[in-house]
């Protein structure tokens, strides 16, 4: 996924990137496509997405999982797999209307993902609904491992 996104970002003009990134990601991640996630912006340390409050996705937090996946999946080398280790979600209040979600990692986390053979990183997430309040507080612990395991002799 990282190579596809980097290639797309290098050839698509900035004004069309949200649409192109959303299309590619929603094609690769079926839940994201069903939910209709829109990638607003994407850098190596930050992902911002929006999710419209549609009937078919109400009372479901699939959009949160996807924003973390966007950020981590974009950074993990193609030779490695991103894996979710744990997820902590606190439902603070009822969500009102559409939501905007932002997930971020530090520059140090970004370097570790690219330099270490395997490891883990805590991704913080901010969820803001139409009222401008934060109905959900979420963190996810992601790990990365090589796709090919070393053979034991």
mmCIF file of C-alpha atoms in Angstrom:
data_model
loop_
_atom_site.group_PDB
_atom_site.id
_atom_site.type_symbol
_atom_site.label_atom_id
_atom_site.label_comp_id
_atom_site.label_asym_id
_atom_site.label_seq_id
_atom_site.Cartn_x
_atom_site.Cartn_y
_atom_site.Cartn_z
ATOM 1 C CA UNK A 1 0.000 0.000 0.000
ATOM 2 C CA UNK A 2 2.860 2.396 0.853
ATOM 3 C CA UNK A 3 4.307 2.248 -2.646
ATOM 4 C CA UNK A 4 0.915 2.753 -4.303
ATOM 5 C CA UNK A 5 0.127 5.791 -2.164
ATOM 6 C CA UNK A 6 3.575 7.351 -2.641
ATOM 7 C CA UNK A 7 3.351 6.864 -6.403
ATOM 8 C CA UNK A 8 -0.149 8.364 -6.481
ATOM 9 C CA UNK A 9 0.924 11.384 -4.421
ATOM 10 C CA UNK A 10 3.866 12.019 -6.760
ATOM 11 C CA UNK A 11 1.781 12.110 -9.950
ATOM 12 C CA UNK A 12 -1.630 13.478 -8.940
ATOM 13 C CA UNK A 13 -1.964 17.271 -8.504
ATOM 14 C CA UNK A 14 -2.608 18.387 -4.906
ATOM 15 C CA UNK A 15 -6.139 19.548 -5.657
ATOM 16 C CA UNK A 16 -7.134 16.034 -6.823
ATOM 17 C CA UNK A 17 -5.293 14.041 -4.151
ATOM 18 C CA UNK A 18 -8.177 13.713 -1.656
ATOM 19 C CA UNK A 19 -10.394 12.222 -4.358
ATOM 20 C CA UNK A 20 -7.663 9.943 -5.764
ATOM 21 C CA UNK A 21 -6.427 8.766 -2.355
ATOM 22 C CA UNK A 22 -9.983 8.083 -1.199
ATOM 23 C CA UNK A 23 -10.709 6.054 -4.329
ATOM 24 C CA UNK A 24 -7.557 3.945 -4.031
ATOM 25 C CA UNK A 25 -7.929 3.334 -0.301
ATOM 26 C CA UNK A 26 -11.653 2.584 -0.494
ATOM 27 C CA UNK A 27 -10.911 0.090 -3.292
ATOM 28 C CA UNK A 28 -8.308 -1.703 -1.148
ATOM 29 C CA UNK A 29 -10.221 -1.677 2.161
ATOM 30 C CA UNK A 30 -13.777 -2.893 1.668
ATOM 31 C CA UNK A 31 -15.139 -1.479 4.944
ATOM 32 C CA UNK A 32 -13.768 1.952 4.052
ATOM 33 C CA UNK A 33 -15.480 1.773 0.665
ATOM 34 C CA UNK A 34 -18.781 0.758 2.233
ATOM 35 C CA UNK A 35 -18.537 3.557 4.790
ATOM 36 C CA UNK A 36 -17.554 6.119 2.150
ATOM 37 C CA UNK A 37 -14.463 7.421 3.911
ATOM 38 C CA UNK A 38 -12.934 10.523 2.356
ATOM 39 C CA UNK A 39 -9.221 11.109 2.877
ATOM 40 C CA UNK A 40 -8.854 14.859 3.397
ATOM 41 C CA UNK A 41 -5.055 14.906 3.763
ATOM 42 C CA UNK A 42 -2.259 12.397 4.149
ATOM 43 C CA UNK A 43 1.384 12.858 5.139
ATOM 44 C CA UNK A 44 3.919 10.431 6.552
ATOM 45 C CA UNK A 45 2.978 11.398 10.133
ATOM 46 C CA UNK A 46 -0.670 12.443 9.858
ATOM 47 C CA UNK A 47 -3.919 11.256 8.294
ATOM 48 C CA UNK A 48 -7.190 13.225 8.289
ATOM 49 C CA UNK A 49 -10.392 11.624 7.058
ATOM 50 C CA UNK A 50 -14.064 12.479 7.136
ATOM 51 C CA UNK A 51 -17.051 10.205 7.350
ATOM 52 C CA UNK A 52 -20.612 11.221 6.555
ATOM 53 C CA UNK A 53 -23.301 10.067 8.962
ATOM 54 C CA UNK A 54 -25.175 7.718 6.622
ATOM 55 C CA UNK A 55 -27.849 5.263 7.683
ATOM 56 C CA UNK A 56 -25.833 2.207 6.607
ATOM 57 C CA UNK A 57 -22.920 3.088 8.918
ATOM 58 C CA UNK A 58 -24.645 4.552 11.953
ATOM 59 C CA UNK A 59 -23.608 3.114 15.317
ATOM 60 C CA UNK A 60 -20.464 1.593 13.874
ATOM 61 C CA UNK A 61 -16.860 2.743 14.440
ATOM 62 C CA UNK A 62 -15.310 1.172 11.329
ATOM 63 C CA UNK A 63 -14.204 4.627 10.205
ATOM 64 C CA UNK A 64 -11.877 4.930 13.175
ATOM 65 C CA UNK A 65 -10.125 1.686 12.366
ATOM 66 C CA UNK A 66 -9.641 2.836 8.792
ATOM 67 C CA UNK A 67 -7.926 6.116 9.658
ATOM 68 C CA UNK A 68 -5.365 4.272 11.760
ATOM 69 C CA UNK A 69 -4.875 1.770 8.962
ATOM 70 C CA UNK A 70 -4.339 4.577 6.466
ATOM 71 C CA UNK A 71 -1.603 6.154 8.567
ATOM 72 C CA UNK A 72 0.205 2.957 9.520
ATOM 73 C CA UNK A 73 -0.328 1.146 6.217
ATOM 74 C CA UNK A 74 1.097 4.098 4.341
ATOM 75 C CA UNK A 75 4.305 4.011 6.391
ATOM 76 C CA UNK A 76 5.038 0.308 6.735
ATOM 77 C CA UNK A 77 7.414 -0.918 4.043
ATOM 78 C CA UNK A 78 5.902 -3.161 1.366
ATOM 79 C CA UNK A 79 8.066 -6.014 2.698
ATOM 80 C CA UNK A 80 6.295 -5.823 6.075
ATOM 81 C CA UNK A 81 2.760 -6.309 7.439
ATOM 82 C CA UNK A 82 0.951 -3.854 9.718
ATOM 83 C CA UNK A 83 -0.923 -5.642 12.523
ATOM 84 C CA UNK A 84 -3.288 -4.274 15.153
ATOM 85 C CA UNK A 85 -2.276 -5.351 18.670
ATOM 86 C CA UNK A 86 -4.822 -3.489 20.753
ATOM 87 C CA UNK A 87 -7.452 -0.805 20.505
ATOM 88 C CA UNK A 88 -8.780 1.406 23.287
ATOM 89 C CA UNK A 89 -11.937 3.381 22.583
ATOM 90 C CA UNK A 90 -13.774 5.514 25.139
ATOM 91 C CA UNK A 91 -17.256 6.602 24.138
ATOM 92 C CA UNK A 92 -17.531 9.987 25.865
ATOM 93 C CA UNK A 93 -20.812 11.219 24.445
ATOM 94 C CA UNK A 94 -23.257 10.607 21.611
ATOM 95 C CA UNK A 95 -21.885 11.462 18.182
ATOM 96 C CA UNK A 96 -23.787 14.187 16.315
ATOM 97 C CA UNK A 97 -23.732 14.226 12.515
ATOM 98 C CA UNK A 98 -20.661 13.723 10.348
ATOM 99 C CA UNK A 99 -17.282 13.091 11.895
ATOM 100 C CA UNK A 100 -13.726 14.159 11.137
ATOM 101 C CA UNK A 101 -10.947 11.898 12.318
ATOM 102 C CA UNK A 102 -7.239 12.648 12.640
ATOM 103 C CA UNK A 103 -4.527 10.118 13.515
ATOM 104 C CA UNK A 104 -0.881 10.973 13.968
ATOM 105 C CA UNK A 105 2.506 9.550 14.838
ATOM 106 C CA UNK A 106 5.749 11.331 15.734
ATOM 107 C CA UNK A 107 8.775 11.754 13.477
ATOM 108 C CA UNK A 108 10.618 9.294 15.755
ATOM 109 C CA UNK A 109 7.835 6.721 15.223
ATOM 110 C CA UNK A 110 8.083 7.250 11.480
ATOM 111 C CA UNK A 111 11.857 6.627 11.563
ATOM 112 C CA UNK A 112 11.418 3.501 13.686
ATOM 113 C CA UNK A 113 8.859 2.067 11.257
ATOM 114 C CA UNK A 114 11.364 2.447 8.423
ATOM 115 C CA UNK A 115 14.493 1.376 10.282
ATOM 116 C CA UNK A 116 13.444 -1.439 12.624
ATOM 117 C CA UNK A 117 12.733 -4.942 11.337
ATOM 118 C CA UNK A 118 9.743 -5.239 13.666
ATOM 119 C CA UNK A 119 8.221 -3.089 16.360
ATOM 120 C CA UNK A 120 5.128 -1.322 17.595
ATOM 121 C CA UNK A 121 3.765 2.208 17.781
ATOM 122 C CA UNK A 122 0.883 3.837 19.647
ATOM 123 C CA UNK A 123 -1.319 5.897 17.334
ATOM 124 C CA UNK A 124 -3.473 8.612 18.919
ATOM 125 C CA UNK A 125 -6.716 9.615 17.287
ATOM 126 C CA UNK A 126 -8.901 12.691 17.541
ATOM 127 C CA UNK A 127 -12.554 12.424 16.528
ATOM 128 C CA UNK A 128 -14.602 15.608 16.135
ATOM 129 C CA UNK A 129 -18.302 15.555 15.245
ATOM 130 C CA UNK A 130 -20.461 18.260 13.650
ATOM 131 C CA UNK A 131 -21.047 19.927 17.007
ATOM 132 C CA UNK A 132 -17.286 20.526 17.274
ATOM 133 C CA UNK A 133 -16.983 18.212 20.274
ATOM 134 C CA UNK A 134 -14.997 15.009 20.768
ATOM 135 C CA UNK A 135 -17.477 12.119 21.220
ATOM 136 C CA UNK A 136 -14.846 9.369 21.103
ATOM 137 C CA UNK A 137 -11.304 9.089 22.449
ATOM 138 C CA UNK A 138 -9.240 6.367 20.805
ATOM 139 C CA UNK A 139 -5.745 4.879 20.749
ATOM 140 C CA UNK A 140 -4.451 1.894 18.817
ATOM 141 C CA UNK A 141 -1.276 -0.064 19.284
ATOM 142 C CA UNK A 142 0.032 -1.145 15.872
ATOM 143 C CA UNK A 143 2.905 -3.502 15.162
ATOM 144 C CA UNK A 144 4.831 -4.311 12.019
ATOM 145 C CA UNK A 145 6.592 -7.548 11.116
ATOM 146 C CA UNK A 146 8.339 -8.870 7.989
ATOM 147 C CA UNK A 147 6.026 -10.579 5.474
ATOM 148 C CA UNK A 148 8.521 -13.429 5.040
ATOM 149 C CA UNK A 149 9.614 -15.168 8.205
ATOM 150 C CA UNK A 150 13.211 -16.266 8.394
ATOM 151 C CA UNK A 151 13.507 -20.010 8.014
ATOM 152 C CA UNK A 152 14.859 -21.903 10.999
ATOM 153 C CA UNK A 153 17.778 -24.219 10.257
#
